[in-house]
């Protein structure tokens, strides 16, 4: 009996008293709470408080502080898997004030409370209002376009430079052996009209290339141009096709190809050496397109003129003409396959140029052959529109019938175009005029292809049917 009494006295003398437990129970609607239960709950609450304070003191010591803050309590609650208390910030700790003792209850202990701050509305209204700053936002702008920094407010201002003299505009280390290194071609996407209008006397400064790139460029062009060894030319083309550090040289190479093609085609009497040079220029364009590390899209409009010039020029070297036009057609097909999705208007524009060269009166046989080869490179739809719907086969067939001696290459090109539209059969069956169906088919062939090419297609009935079926399908799709 004495042990239970001393135990009850020990529990009642703790920090958290049983009277506080009864007050909480009455606020929750629990009346007549026994003394034993209240004392047990008070002891458990006191134990939990000690445990929480002990855990929070560890955070205080690790933070090298001597004052425990509300953040330490929050961290201790999280460690004990208890939801933290919200609304208490360590940056603005509450200030506790001791209440005056009640005269009617002198036995009550000290009572502390949080003092509320009194706000004077008149003082608040008189104070200057501090505007809130704008929230952080992000926007996109061009830092540099092809190495040129746009003059926009987002970019830092350009550093003013002194006017360069003519000597400083030259390359720091010009190529050896008297080779003239070409100036930097203007960027295709850079608009210089505004700059030239403001500063008409501004000098064009050449891009300073490294000495290694200058030496590479000089030896490359000397290796590619005939007369040269085939092994060295193959190695040079392989370097253009696979090396990854040629982006700086790309505008120089494109300009070199364009100038070279113009210089060769300017001669009215081309030689065999000119034909081999044109082959090299076409191979260089193909190698540049095959190099996946080069960004060639800004220079496509500079690559197309050499290709179209080789295709449509009337006087190519006779021994190289067909080979050059076939190679240019294949490179044009490769170019359109790679970049027609990025530039949807590229194929229609090229096809329009080729159709004009094919159908326009007064064009030479070489130009018409190149136009047909170019349409083959563009695709089936271009061949169908040019030769069948546009009447190109009928017109060229009439010209070939009048002068058959000079029409071998253009006829071979049109037959290749027909093979692209429909494959010839392995076992051809000729059309017989006595058969009503064959006679109808021969009439349709003559109306679509003309008598000249209808006579060359009629020995294969299946091939003729395929050509007319493709023409009918294309015409229906165009009407829709």
Coordinates of C-alpha atoms in Angstrom, one line a residue, residues 52 55-56 58-60 65 69-82 84-85:
X52 CA 11.4 14.4 -28.7
X55 CA 16.2 13.8 -30.5
X56 CA 15.9 17.5 -31.3
X58 CA 21.0 16.1 -31.6
X59 CA 20.1 18.4 -34.5
X60 CA 21.0 21.4 -32.4
X65 CA 24.0 25.9 -32.1
X69 CA 14.7 26.1 -32.9
X70 CA 11.4 24.9 -34.3
X71 CA 13.2 23.4 -37.2
X72 CA 15.0 21.0 -34.8
X73 CA 11.6 19.9 -33.4
X74 CA 10.3 19.4 -37.0
X75 CA 13.3 17.2 -37.9
X76 CA 12.9 15.2 -34.7
X77 CA 9.2 14.6 -35.4
X78 CA 10.1 13.4 -38.9
X79 CA 12.8 11.0 -37.5
X80 CA 10.2 9.6 -35.0
X81 CA 7.7 9.2 -37.9
X82 CA 5.4 11.8 -36.6
X84 CA 5.5 17.8 -38.1
X85 CA 3.8 20.9 -36.7

